[in-house]
């Protein structure tokens, strides 16, 4: 869930903090503007900086992706006739198909993904998990009623609400990623917190998730819709923390308190205080403690045993694996083992898996810098161009003179 309504708050009050883009544009040419200037000024000087530019580009292509969120999306979206994909043995394969093909799509567009898997949920999330359990139970009842009534549309709606990522789904995706040569990280707790830690340490450029609390955890860049299907035609939504804080006029600590007021996974919000009121209060009083001193708690009753301080501490100092202990290594895919796993064990088409693996190999061998080279039209230096033009002019005059002399050319004395 993340933070209630944060995306809309940013759109309304900090519009320069986010923008839309397409996967084919943003990641292939992340330094395009600066490189164009360099190329126009002096192409050869730009060529000398190739090694440095490659390093910058490479850093921007590494994205830490919330694995559980991605798998959930695949289980929801990758379907046939409204149902999840299964093999002949009845095993669900939607998550594997989604992980395989959309990872290839990202690599083909110059992205180096690293998937981060959730660990144990923090104790403070127990309330949110209990609510989710209640919603699942309600969905189960709704599904039973829809089945009894033969309502296909409602059956599909409630079945989607019952989708849950299991340890088996995670284990199978980890096996697939290893065979594809894609690194993954097991977070001790929340995946978004681990992703944010990798971003802050410079290990990756951005966090890819739908949960807005990646910003609350301190990820400087958040990408939403990154693993969506191309069929949905949904552009990637980029959020930039520093721009958001600047436009809101808040420090990161104040932003955390704003997120708690909006409502997060770890505690309820204050009844009666909506997004606009929450922003005004934070800007005026700077912290939840000061806000509580100045609001009428009869008009705005506080949640019972409201653990906002513990929630704040969790956002500021989450349980994560030390980034210096995380080694990210992208390797060549193991085609034969992929065929064994996806074709022999899971019933996928061998031709499609081999074709997909070859795309992965080709994309991995190619470089973003090479594609940048092909983007520019190489022009010779002015000196060489003038010399070549002069020689071509002399040659043309000589040919005309030879033609006028009946084909015999005599060197003038």
mmCIF file of C-alpha atoms in Angstrom:
data_model
loop_
_atom_site.group_PDB
_atom_site.id
_atom_site.type_symbol
_atom_site.label_atom_id
_atom_site.label_comp_id
_atom_site.label_asym_id
_atom_site.label_seq_id
_atom_site.Cartn_x
_atom_site.Cartn_y
_atom_site.Cartn_z
ATOM 1 C CA UNK A 1 0.000 0.000 0.000
ATOM 2 C CA UNK A 2 2.706 2.491 0.931
ATOM 3 C CA UNK A 3 1.517 6.036 1.691
ATOM 4 C CA UNK A 4 -2.143 6.989 1.221
ATOM 5 C CA UNK A 5 -2.598 9.501 -1.604
ATOM 6 C CA UNK A 6 1.067 10.567 -1.750
ATOM 7 C CA UNK A 7 1.198 10.408 -5.532
ATOM 8 C CA UNK A 8 -1.734 12.839 -5.805
ATOM 9 C CA UNK A 9 -0.250 15.111 -3.127
ATOM 10 C CA UNK A 10 2.962 15.355 -5.152
ATOM 11 C CA UNK A 11 1.022 15.993 -8.351
ATOM 12 C CA UNK A 12 -1.012 18.768 -6.701
ATOM 13 C CA UNK A 13 1.649 20.440 -4.553
ATOM 14 C CA UNK A 14 5.011 19.486 -6.098
ATOM 15 C CA UNK A 15 4.351 18.907 -9.809
ATOM 16 C CA UNK A 16 7.981 19.372 -10.841
ATOM 17 C CA UNK A 17 8.896 16.429 -8.601
ATOM 18 C CA UNK A 18 7.573 13.856 -11.049
ATOM 19 C CA UNK A 19 7.243 13.252 -14.761
ATOM 20 C CA UNK A 20 6.221 10.563 -17.218
ATOM 21 C CA UNK A 21 8.517 8.803 -19.643
ATOM 22 C CA UNK A 22 8.737 5.727 -21.823
ATOM 23 C CA UNK A 23 11.120 2.894 -21.158
ATOM 24 C CA UNK A 24 12.606 3.085 -24.665
ATOM 25 C CA UNK A 25 13.517 6.773 -24.247
ATOM 26 C CA UNK A 26 14.701 7.268 -20.714
ATOM 27 C CA UNK A 27 17.119 4.414 -20.238
ATOM 28 C CA UNK A 28 18.743 4.241 -23.650
ATOM 29 C CA UNK A 29 19.858 7.875 -23.622
ATOM 30 C CA UNK A 30 19.996 9.042 -19.986
ATOM 31 C CA UNK A 31 22.767 11.565 -20.744
ATOM 32 C CA UNK A 32 21.406 12.568 -24.161
ATOM 33 C CA UNK A 33 21.078 16.313 -23.580
ATOM 34 C CA UNK A 34 24.630 16.796 -22.303
ATOM 35 C CA UNK A 35 26.037 14.453 -24.931
ATOM 36 C CA UNK A 36 24.296 16.354 -27.726
ATOM 37 C CA UNK A 37 25.939 19.553 -26.557
ATOM 38 C CA UNK A 38 29.319 17.855 -26.441
ATOM 39 C CA UNK A 39 28.823 16.350 -29.878
ATOM 40 C CA UNK A 40 27.809 19.647 -31.441
ATOM 41 C CA UNK A 41 30.771 21.471 -29.956
ATOM 42 C CA UNK A 42 33.412 18.906 -30.783
ATOM 43 C CA UNK A 43 32.660 15.298 -31.628
ATOM 44 C CA UNK A 44 36.250 14.206 -31.253
ATOM 45 C CA UNK A 45 36.520 15.751 -27.804
ATOM 46 C CA UNK A 46 33.370 13.853 -26.862
ATOM 47 C CA UNK A 47 34.962 10.629 -28.093
ATOM 48 C CA UNK A 48 37.855 11.153 -25.676
ATOM 49 C CA UNK A 49 35.403 11.279 -22.763
ATOM 50 C CA UNK A 50 33.732 8.030 -23.826
ATOM 51 C CA UNK A 51 35.055 5.993 -20.915
ATOM 52 C CA UNK A 52 33.818 8.500 -18.342
ATOM 53 C CA UNK A 53 30.428 8.892 -20.015
ATOM 54 C CA UNK A 54 29.988 5.108 -20.118
ATOM 55 C CA UNK A 55 30.508 4.951 -16.366
ATOM 56 C CA UNK A 56 27.856 7.601 -15.753
ATOM 57 C CA UNK A 57 25.382 5.928 -18.100
ATOM 58 C CA UNK A 58 25.976 2.500 -16.583
ATOM 59 C CA UNK A 59 25.250 3.771 -13.071
ATOM 60 C CA UNK A 60 21.948 5.251 -14.194
ATOM 61 C CA UNK A 61 20.841 1.947 -15.730
ATOM 62 C CA UNK A 62 20.958 -0.105 -12.515
ATOM 63 C CA UNK A 63 17.513 -0.320 -10.928
ATOM 64 C CA UNK A 64 16.555 -2.027 -7.647
ATOM 65 C CA UNK A 65 13.135 -3.594 -8.203
ATOM 66 C CA UNK A 66 10.636 -4.612 -5.528
ATOM 67 C CA UNK A 67 10.358 -8.317 -6.405
ATOM 68 C CA UNK A 68 7.207 -9.138 -4.429
ATOM 69 C CA UNK A 69 5.357 -6.217 -5.961
ATOM 70 C CA UNK A 70 6.455 -7.320 -9.437
ATOM 71 C CA UNK A 71 5.411 -10.933 -8.864
ATOM 72 C CA UNK A 72 2.022 -9.762 -7.593
ATOM 73 C CA UNK A 73 1.583 -7.707 -10.771
ATOM 74 C CA UNK A 74 2.473 -10.724 -12.913
ATOM 75 C CA UNK A 75 -0.011 -12.943 -11.079
ATOM 76 C CA UNK A 76 -2.710 -10.327 -11.638
ATOM 77 C CA UNK A 77 -1.910 -9.361 -15.232
ATOM 78 C CA UNK A 78 -0.491 -12.455 -16.954
ATOM 79 C CA UNK A 79 -3.689 -14.404 -17.551
ATOM 80 C CA UNK A 80 -5.608 -16.410 -20.112
ATOM 81 C CA UNK A 81 -9.413 -16.202 -20.291
ATOM 82 C CA UNK A 82 -9.449 -14.391 -16.953
ATOM 83 C CA UNK A 83 -7.493 -17.079 -15.115
ATOM 84 C CA UNK A 84 -3.861 -17.359 -14.112
ATOM 85 C CA UNK A 85 -1.636 -19.327 -16.483
ATOM 86 C CA UNK A 86 -1.020 -22.936 -15.463
ATOM 87 C CA UNK A 87 0.880 -25.873 -16.939
ATOM 88 C CA UNK A 88 -0.485 -29.357 -17.557
ATOM 89 C CA UNK A 89 0.145 -30.271 -13.922
ATOM 90 C CA UNK A 90 -2.055 -27.371 -12.798
ATOM 91 C CA UNK A 91 0.890 -25.337 -11.439
ATOM 92 C CA UNK A 92 0.593 -21.547 -11.741
ATOM 93 C CA UNK A 93 3.188 -20.115 -14.154
ATOM 94 C CA UNK A 94 2.023 -16.474 -14.578
ATOM 95 C CA UNK A 95 4.783 -15.196 -12.286
ATOM 96 C CA UNK A 96 7.509 -17.030 -14.237
ATOM 97 C CA UNK A 97 6.289 -15.843 -17.619
ATOM 98 C CA UNK A 98 6.031 -12.256 -16.390
ATOM 99 C CA UNK A 99 9.436 -12.332 -14.715
ATOM 100 C CA UNK A 100 11.140 -13.879 -17.760
ATOM 101 C CA UNK A 101 9.769 -11.674 -20.521
ATOM 102 C CA UNK A 102 9.597 -8.333 -18.725
ATOM 103 C CA UNK A 103 13.102 -8.738 -17.381
ATOM 104 C CA UNK A 104 14.268 -9.319 -20.953
ATOM 105 C CA UNK A 105 12.347 -6.219 -22.011
ATOM 106 C CA UNK A 106 14.144 -4.136 -19.393
ATOM 107 C CA UNK A 107 17.577 -5.491 -20.334
ATOM 108 C CA UNK A 108 16.852 -4.808 -24.015
ATOM 109 C CA UNK A 109 16.167 -1.183 -23.088
ATOM 110 C CA UNK A 110 19.488 -0.764 -21.323
ATOM 111 C CA UNK A 111 18.396 -1.497 -17.754
ATOM 112 C CA UNK A 112 20.406 -3.666 -15.374
ATOM 113 C CA UNK A 113 17.746 -4.867 -12.904
ATOM 114 C CA UNK A 114 18.402 -6.228 -9.435
ATOM 115 C CA UNK A 115 15.364 -7.728 -7.706
ATOM 116 C CA UNK A 116 14.903 -7.244 -3.954
ATOM 117 C CA UNK A 117 12.743 -9.747 -2.069
ATOM 118 C CA UNK A 118 10.846 -8.994 1.145
ATOM 119 C CA UNK A 119 11.981 -10.526 4.418
ATOM 120 C CA UNK A 120 9.876 -10.778 7.548
ATOM 121 C CA UNK A 121 7.347 -7.951 7.946
ATOM 122 C CA UNK A 122 8.037 -5.524 10.795
ATOM 123 C CA UNK A 123 5.943 -6.006 13.908
ATOM 124 C CA UNK A 124 4.363 -2.601 13.360
ATOM 125 C CA UNK A 125 2.842 -3.858 10.110
ATOM 126 C CA UNK A 126 0.691 -6.430 11.918
ATOM 127 C CA UNK A 127 -2.321 -4.102 11.913
ATOM 128 C CA UNK A 128 -2.127 -3.587 8.160
ATOM 129 C CA UNK A 129 -1.663 -7.315 7.581
ATOM 130 C CA UNK A 130 -4.748 -8.019 9.695
ATOM 131 C CA UNK A 131 -6.763 -5.600 7.540
ATOM 132 C CA UNK A 132 -5.533 -7.333 4.402
ATOM 133 C CA UNK A 133 -6.593 -10.685 5.841
ATOM 134 C CA UNK A 134 -10.081 -9.323 6.485
ATOM 135 C CA UNK A 135 -10.297 -8.022 2.925
ATOM 136 C CA UNK A 136 -9.246 -11.431 1.603
ATOM 137 C CA UNK A 137 -11.938 -13.132 3.663
ATOM 138 C CA UNK A 138 -14.540 -10.709 2.285
ATOM 139 C CA UNK A 139 -13.287 -11.366 -1.251
ATOM 140 C CA UNK A 140 -13.549 -15.114 -0.642
ATOM 141 C CA UNK A 141 -17.202 -14.730 0.359
ATOM 142 C CA UNK A 142 -17.834 -12.505 -2.653
ATOM 143 C CA UNK A 143 -16.241 -15.085 -4.964
ATOM 144 C CA UNK A 144 -18.438 -17.863 -3.554
ATOM 145 C CA UNK A 145 -21.569 -15.773 -4.129
ATOM 146 C CA UNK A 146 -20.477 -14.862 -7.663
ATOM 147 C CA UNK A 147 -19.832 -18.524 -8.490
ATOM 148 C CA UNK A 148 -23.251 -19.480 -7.179
ATOM 149 C CA UNK A 149 -24.855 -16.759 -9.292
ATOM 150 C CA UNK A 150 -22.740 -17.589 -12.341
ATOM 151 C CA UNK A 151 -21.513 -13.971 -12.521
ATOM 152 C CA UNK A 152 -18.278 -14.314 -14.548
ATOM 153 C CA UNK A 153 -17.282 -10.648 -14.239
ATOM 154 C CA UNK A 154 -17.590 -10.652 -10.448
ATOM 155 C CA UNK A 155 -15.827 -14.000 -10.250
ATOM 156 C CA UNK A 156 -12.810 -12.565 -12.037
ATOM 157 C CA UNK A 157 -12.865 -9.416 -9.883
ATOM 158 C CA UNK A 158 -12.902 -11.324 -6.588
ATOM 159 C CA UNK A 159 -10.357 -13.905 -7.769
ATOM 160 C CA UNK A 160 -7.894 -11.087 -8.494
ATOM 161 C CA UNK A 161 -8.405 -9.771 -4.969
ATOM 162 C CA UNK A 162 -7.447 -13.187 -3.611
ATOM 163 C CA UNK A 163 -4.085 -13.248 -5.385
ATOM 164 C CA UNK A 164 -1.223 -13.630 -2.934
ATOM 165 C CA UNK A 165 2.521 -14.016 -3.428
ATOM 166 C CA UNK A 166 3.649 -17.231 -1.732
ATOM 167 C CA UNK A 167 7.095 -18.433 -0.623
ATOM 168 C CA UNK A 168 6.923 -20.916 -3.525
ATOM 169 C CA UNK A 169 6.426 -18.077 -6.018
ATOM 170 C CA UNK A 170 9.436 -16.276 -4.569
ATOM 171 C CA UNK A 171 11.622 -19.393 -4.632
ATOM 172 C CA UNK A 172 10.769 -20.163 -8.254
ATOM 173 C CA UNK A 173 11.465 -16.576 -9.326
ATOM 174 C CA UNK A 174 14.817 -16.602 -7.538
ATOM 175 C CA UNK A 175 15.746 -19.793 -9.368
ATOM 176 C CA UNK A 176 14.703 -18.217 -12.669
ATOM 177 C CA UNK A 177 16.682 -15.023 -12.029
ATOM 178 C CA UNK A 178 19.803 -16.990 -11.164
ATOM 179 C CA UNK A 179 19.554 -18.919 -14.451
ATOM 180 C CA UNK A 180 19.019 -15.642 -16.319
ATOM 181 C CA UNK A 181 22.138 -14.145 -14.748
ATOM 182 C CA UNK A 182 20.155 -11.414 -12.973
ATOM 183 C CA UNK A 183 21.165 -10.598 -9.365
ATOM 184 C CA UNK A 184 18.720 -10.510 -6.486
ATOM 185 C CA UNK A 185 18.898 -9.478 -2.830
ATOM 186 C CA UNK A 186 17.051 -10.991 0.132
ATOM 187 C CA UNK A 187 16.043 -8.087 2.364
ATOM 188 C CA UNK A 188 15.844 -8.819 6.095
ATOM 189 C CA UNK A 189 12.594 -6.848 6.257
ATOM 190 C CA UNK A 190 10.867 -4.443 3.833
ATOM 191 C CA UNK A 191 12.034 -4.613 0.196
ATOM 192 C CA UNK A 192 11.367 -0.888 -0.388
ATOM 193 C CA UNK A 193 13.676 0.000 2.512
ATOM 194 C CA UNK A 194 16.450 -2.202 1.102
ATOM 195 C CA UNK A 195 15.978 -0.696 -2.362
ATOM 196 C CA UNK A 196 16.216 2.806 -0.900
ATOM 197 C CA UNK A 197 19.421 1.859 0.942
ATOM 198 C CA UNK A 198 20.968 0.660 -2.337
ATOM 199 C CA UNK A 199 19.981 3.918 -4.041
ATOM 200 C CA UNK A 200 21.337 6.117 -1.246
ATOM 201 C CA UNK A 201 24.633 4.224 -1.290
ATOM 202 C CA UNK A 202 25.010 4.717 -5.050
ATOM 203 C CA UNK A 203 24.810 0.986 -5.803
ATOM 204 C CA UNK A 204 21.844 1.603 -8.127
ATOM 205 C CA UNK A 205 20.183 4.628 -9.670
ATOM 206 C CA UNK A 206 16.550 4.182 -8.647
ATOM 207 C CA UNK A 207 13.904 2.050 -6.939
ATOM 208 C CA UNK A 208 11.291 0.350 -9.096
ATOM 209 C CA UNK A 209 8.046 -0.245 -7.141
ATOM 210 C CA UNK A 210 4.434 0.868 -6.888
ATOM 211 C CA UNK A 211 4.789 1.612 -3.154
ATOM 212 C CA UNK A 212 5.316 5.331 -2.621
ATOM 213 C CA UNK A 213 6.948 4.752 0.767
ATOM 214 C CA UNK A 214 10.214 4.084 -1.088
ATOM 215 C CA UNK A 215 10.489 7.895 -1.071
ATOM 216 C CA UNK A 216 9.742 7.966 2.658
ATOM 217 C CA UNK A 217 12.581 5.484 3.204
ATOM 218 C CA UNK A 218 14.837 7.906 1.322
ATOM 219 C CA UNK A 219 15.106 6.604 -2.242
ATOM 220 C CA UNK A 220 16.187 9.645 -4.251
ATOM 221 C CA UNK A 221 14.467 8.352 -7.393
ATOM 222 C CA UNK A 222 11.334 6.193 -7.598
ATOM 223 C CA UNK A 223 10.018 4.593 -10.786
ATOM 224 C CA UNK A 224 6.432 3.355 -10.943
ATOM 225 C CA UNK A 225 4.887 1.139 -13.666
ATOM 226 C CA UNK A 226 8.329 -0.183 -14.639
ATOM 227 C CA UNK A 227 7.190 -3.820 -14.764
ATOM 228 C CA UNK A 228 3.752 -3.143 -16.250
ATOM 229 C CA UNK A 229 2.772 -4.888 -19.463
ATOM 230 C CA UNK A 230 3.349 -2.952 -22.684
ATOM 231 C CA UNK A 231 -0.249 -3.750 -23.602
ATOM 232 C CA UNK A 232 -1.422 -1.425 -20.833
ATOM 233 C CA UNK A 233 0.351 1.493 -22.556
ATOM 234 C CA UNK A 234 1.138 2.962 -19.131
ATOM 235 C CA UNK A 235 4.185 5.251 -19.119
ATOM 236 C CA UNK A 236 6.770 5.021 -16.384
ATOM 237 C CA UNK A 237 6.194 7.606 -13.670
ATOM 238 C CA UNK A 238 9.402 9.046 -12.232
ATOM 239 C CA UNK A 239 9.588 10.743 -8.831
ATOM 240 C CA UNK A 240 12.580 12.771 -7.637
ATOM 241 C CA UNK A 241 12.817 13.180 -3.879
ATOM 242 C CA UNK A 242 14.971 16.316 -3.793
ATOM 243 C CA UNK A 243 12.676 18.161 -6.188
ATOM 244 C CA UNK A 244 9.635 17.093 -4.172
ATOM 245 C CA UNK A 245 11.152 18.279 -0.897
ATOM 246 C CA UNK A 246 12.253 21.543 -2.489
ATOM 247 C CA UNK A 247 8.845 22.347 -3.928
ATOM 248 C CA UNK A 248 7.036 21.346 -0.738
ATOM 249 C CA UNK A 249 9.524 23.328 1.330
ATOM 250 C CA UNK A 250 10.145 20.387 3.679
ATOM 251 C CA UNK A 251 13.159 18.587 5.081
ATOM 252 C CA UNK A 252 13.186 14.804 4.769
ATOM 253 C CA UNK A 253 12.299 14.456 8.471
ATOM 254 C CA UNK A 254 9.287 16.718 7.958
ATOM 255 C CA UNK A 255 8.359 14.731 4.841
ATOM 256 C CA UNK A 256 8.363 11.530 6.910
ATOM 257 C CA UNK A 257 5.948 13.101 9.389
ATOM 258 C CA UNK A 258 3.757 14.227 6.489
ATOM 259 C CA UNK A 259 3.657 10.636 5.196
ATOM 260 C CA UNK A 260 2.602 9.381 8.638
ATOM 261 C CA UNK A 261 -0.188 11.972 8.724
ATOM 262 C CA UNK A 262 -1.346 10.861 5.275
ATOM 263 C CA UNK A 263 -1.469 7.246 6.461
ATOM 264 C CA UNK A 264 1.105 4.457 6.155
ATOM 265 C CA UNK A 265 1.389 0.708 6.701
ATOM 266 C CA UNK A 266 2.567 1.105 10.283
ATOM 267 C CA UNK A 267 -0.092 3.261 11.933
ATOM 268 C CA UNK A 268 -3.406 4.940 11.233
ATOM 269 C CA UNK A 269 -3.786 8.612 10.376
ATOM 270 C CA UNK A 270 -5.623 11.273 12.409
ATOM 271 C CA UNK A 271 -9.315 11.197 11.578
ATOM 272 C CA UNK A 272 -10.478 14.389 9.900
ATOM 273 C CA UNK A 273 -7.058 15.567 8.716
ATOM 274 C CA UNK A 274 -6.859 15.216 4.945
ATOM 275 C CA UNK A 275 -3.875 15.730 2.630
ATOM 276 C CA UNK A 276 -4.169 19.521 2.274
ATOM 277 C CA UNK A 277 -4.633 20.035 6.002
ATOM 278 C CA UNK A 278 -1.705 17.708 6.726
ATOM 279 C CA UNK A 279 0.605 19.698 4.438
ATOM 280 C CA UNK A 280 -0.466 23.006 5.981
ATOM 281 C CA UNK A 281 0.096 21.675 9.519
ATOM 282 C CA UNK A 282 3.548 20.253 8.738
ATOM 283 C CA UNK A 283 4.651 23.469 7.044
ATOM 284 C CA UNK A 284 3.454 25.515 9.997
ATOM 285 C CA UNK A 285 4.555 23.348 12.928
ATOM 286 C CA UNK A 286 7.340 21.184 11.381
ATOM 287 C CA UNK A 287 6.622 18.013 13.401
ATOM 288 C CA UNK A 288 3.797 15.818 14.643
ATOM 289 C CA UNK A 289 4.662 16.671 18.271
ATOM 290 C CA UNK A 290 4.137 20.381 17.628
ATOM 291 C CA UNK A 291 0.980 19.723 15.642
ATOM 292 C CA UNK A 292 -0.509 17.795 18.571
ATOM 293 C CA UNK A 293 0.080 20.803 20.805
ATOM 294 C CA UNK A 294 -1.988 23.065 18.557
ATOM 295 C CA UNK A 295 -4.892 21.023 17.184
ATOM 296 C CA UNK A 296 -8.216 20.277 18.850
ATOM 297 C CA UNK A 297 -7.994 16.537 19.526
ATOM 298 C CA UNK A 298 -11.766 16.461 20.162
ATOM 299 C CA UNK A 299 -12.341 17.679 16.631
ATOM 300 C CA UNK A 300 -9.472 15.575 15.307
ATOM 301 C CA UNK A 301 -9.392 12.457 17.497
ATOM 302 C CA UNK A 302 -6.103 10.578 17.587
ATOM 303 C CA UNK A 303 -5.974 6.846 16.878
ATOM 304 C CA UNK A 304 -5.826 4.743 20.002
ATOM 305 C CA UNK A 305 -2.227 4.002 21.091
ATOM 306 C CA UNK A 306 -0.937 5.909 18.070
ATOM 307 C CA UNK A 307 2.704 4.725 17.503
ATOM 308 C CA UNK A 308 3.739 7.547 15.174
ATOM 309 C CA UNK A 309 7.169 7.845 16.806
ATOM 310 C CA UNK A 310 7.940 4.177 16.192
ATOM 311 C CA UNK A 311 6.751 4.553 12.593
ATOM 312 C CA UNK A 312 9.034 7.553 12.157
ATOM 313 C CA UNK A 313 11.995 5.603 13.520
ATOM 314 C CA UNK A 314 11.241 2.697 11.202
ATOM 315 C CA UNK A 315 11.314 5.015 8.173
ATOM 316 C CA UNK A 316 14.534 6.697 9.318
ATOM 317 C CA UNK A 317 16.400 3.572 10.449
ATOM 318 C CA UNK A 318 14.841 0.503 8.820
ATOM 319 C CA UNK A 319 16.293 -2.975 9.123
ATOM 320 C CA UNK A 320 18.355 -3.522 5.970
ATOM 321 C CA UNK A 321 21.370 -5.525 4.890
ATOM 322 C CA UNK A 322 24.490 -3.347 4.943
ATOM 323 C CA UNK A 323 25.045 -2.174 1.381
ATOM 324 C CA UNK A 324 28.786 -2.877 1.613
ATOM 325 C CA UNK A 325 27.871 -6.534 2.063
ATOM 326 C CA UNK A 326 25.747 -6.546 -1.100
ATOM 327 C CA UNK A 327 27.525 -7.636 -4.277
ATOM 328 C CA UNK A 328 25.620 -7.099 -7.510
ATOM 329 C CA UNK A 329 26.834 -9.182 -10.423
ATOM 330 C CA UNK A 330 25.136 -9.579 -13.789
ATOM 331 C CA UNK A 331 26.147 -12.776 -15.577
ATOM 332 C CA UNK A 332 25.486 -14.613 -18.835
ATOM 333 C CA UNK A 333 22.248 -16.652 -18.868
ATOM 334 C CA UNK A 334 22.393 -20.443 -18.760
ATOM 335 C CA UNK A 335 20.286 -21.374 -21.775
ATOM 336 C CA UNK A 336 20.234 -25.139 -21.287
ATOM 337 C CA UNK A 337 19.280 -24.890 -17.610
ATOM 338 C CA UNK A 338 16.577 -22.351 -18.486
ATOM 339 C CA UNK A 339 15.167 -24.811 -21.008
ATOM 340 C CA UNK A 340 15.306 -27.587 -18.437
ATOM 341 C CA UNK A 341 13.469 -25.477 -15.836
ATOM 342 C CA UNK A 342 10.918 -23.599 -17.938
ATOM 343 C CA UNK A 343 10.315 -26.130 -20.712
ATOM 344 C CA UNK A 344 10.802 -29.557 -19.162
ATOM 345 C CA UNK A 345 9.531 -28.720 -15.676
ATOM 346 C CA UNK A 346 7.031 -25.908 -16.290
ATOM 347 C CA UNK A 347 5.749 -26.663 -19.798
ATOM 348 C CA UNK A 348 6.836 -23.502 -21.621
ATOM 349 C CA UNK A 349 7.505 -23.456 -25.376
ATOM 350 C CA UNK A 350 11.143 -24.362 -26.069
ATOM 351 C CA UNK A 351 11.332 -22.125 -29.145
ATOM 352 C CA UNK A 352 10.103 -19.129 -27.156
ATOM 353 C CA UNK A 353 12.457 -19.731 -24.247
ATOM 354 C CA UNK A 354 15.481 -20.146 -26.513
ATOM 355 C CA UNK A 355 14.449 -17.069 -28.495
ATOM 356 C CA UNK A 356 14.032 -15.065 -25.284
ATOM 357 C CA UNK A 357 17.410 -16.226 -23.981
ATOM 358 C CA UNK A 358 19.108 -15.158 -27.219
ATOM 359 C CA UNK A 359 17.520 -11.705 -26.837
ATOM 360 C CA UNK A 360 18.901 -11.550 -23.312
ATOM 361 C CA UNK A 361 22.394 -12.519 -24.513
ATOM 362 C CA UNK A 362 22.291 -10.009 -27.366
ATOM 363 C CA UNK A 363 21.066 -7.184 -25.130
ATOM 364 C CA UNK A 364 23.695 -8.010 -22.521
ATOM 365 C CA UNK A 365 26.508 -7.949 -25.090
ATOM 366 C CA UNK A 366 25.338 -4.660 -26.549
ATOM 367 C CA UNK A 367 26.127 -1.384 -24.791
ATOM 368 C CA UNK A 368 24.187 1.803 -24.331
ATOM 369 C CA UNK A 369 27.259 3.765 -25.362
ATOM 370 C CA UNK A 370 27.398 1.931 -28.657
ATOM 371 C CA UNK A 371 23.809 2.926 -29.364
ATOM 372 C CA UNK A 372 24.692 6.508 -28.504
ATOM 373 C CA UNK A 373 27.527 6.387 -31.038
ATOM 374 C CA UNK A 374 25.099 5.269 -33.720
ATOM 375 C CA UNK A 375 22.697 8.073 -32.783
ATOM 376 C CA UNK A 376 25.092 10.815 -33.882
ATOM 377 C CA UNK A 377 26.149 11.466 -37.453
ATOM 378 C CA UNK A 378 29.933 11.606 -37.508
ATOM 379 C CA UNK A 379 31.248 14.677 -39.327
ATOM 380 C CA UNK A 380 34.899 15.158 -40.322
ATOM 381 C CA UNK A 381 36.926 17.988 -38.819
ATOM 382 C CA UNK A 382 36.825 21.331 -40.704
ATOM 383 C CA UNK A 383 40.502 21.009 -41.735
ATOM 384 C CA UNK A 384 40.052 17.548 -43.227
ATOM 385 C CA UNK A 385 36.822 18.596 -44.901
ATOM 386 C CA UNK A 386 38.443 21.639 -46.556
ATOM 387 C CA UNK A 387 41.394 19.577 -47.758
ATOM 388 C CA UNK A 388 39.112 16.866 -49.171
ATOM 389 C CA UNK A 389 36.914 19.459 -50.900
ATOM 390 C CA UNK A 390 39.963 21.091 -52.478
ATOM 391 C CA UNK A 391 41.220 17.764 -53.785
ATOM 392 C CA UNK A 392 37.789 16.895 -55.166
ATOM 393 C CA UNK A 393 37.624 20.304 -56.944
ATOM 394 C CA UNK A 394 41.036 19.786 -58.553
ATOM 395 C CA UNK A 395 40.057 16.309 -59.668
ATOM 396 C CA UNK A 396 36.847 17.586 -61.227
ATOM 397 C CA UNK A 397 38.688 20.331 -63.189
ATOM 398 C CA UNK A 398 41.210 17.791 -64.417
ATOM 399 C CA UNK A 399 38.462 15.482 -65.699
ATOM 400 C CA UNK A 400 36.800 18.379 -67.564
ATOM 401 C CA UNK A 401 40.073 19.384 -69.144
ATOM 402 C CA UNK A 402 40.717 15.793 -70.229
ATOM 403 C CA UNK A 403 37.266 15.548 -71.779
ATOM 404 C CA UNK A 404 37.682 18.852 -73.675
ATOM 405 C CA UNK A 405 40.991 17.622 -75.130
ATOM 406 C CA UNK A 406 39.351 14.597 -76.720
ATOM 407 C CA UNK A 407 40.325 12.238 -74.005
ATOM 408 C CA UNK A 408 44.026 13.140 -74.052
ATOM 409 C CA UNK A 409 45.244 14.953 -71.033
ATOM 410 C CA UNK A 410 48.522 16.825 -71.212
ATOM 411 C CA UNK A 411 50.201 18.220 -68.194
ATOM 412 C CA UNK A 412 50.591 21.957 -68.711
ATOM 413 C CA UNK A 413 54.171 23.208 -69.046
#
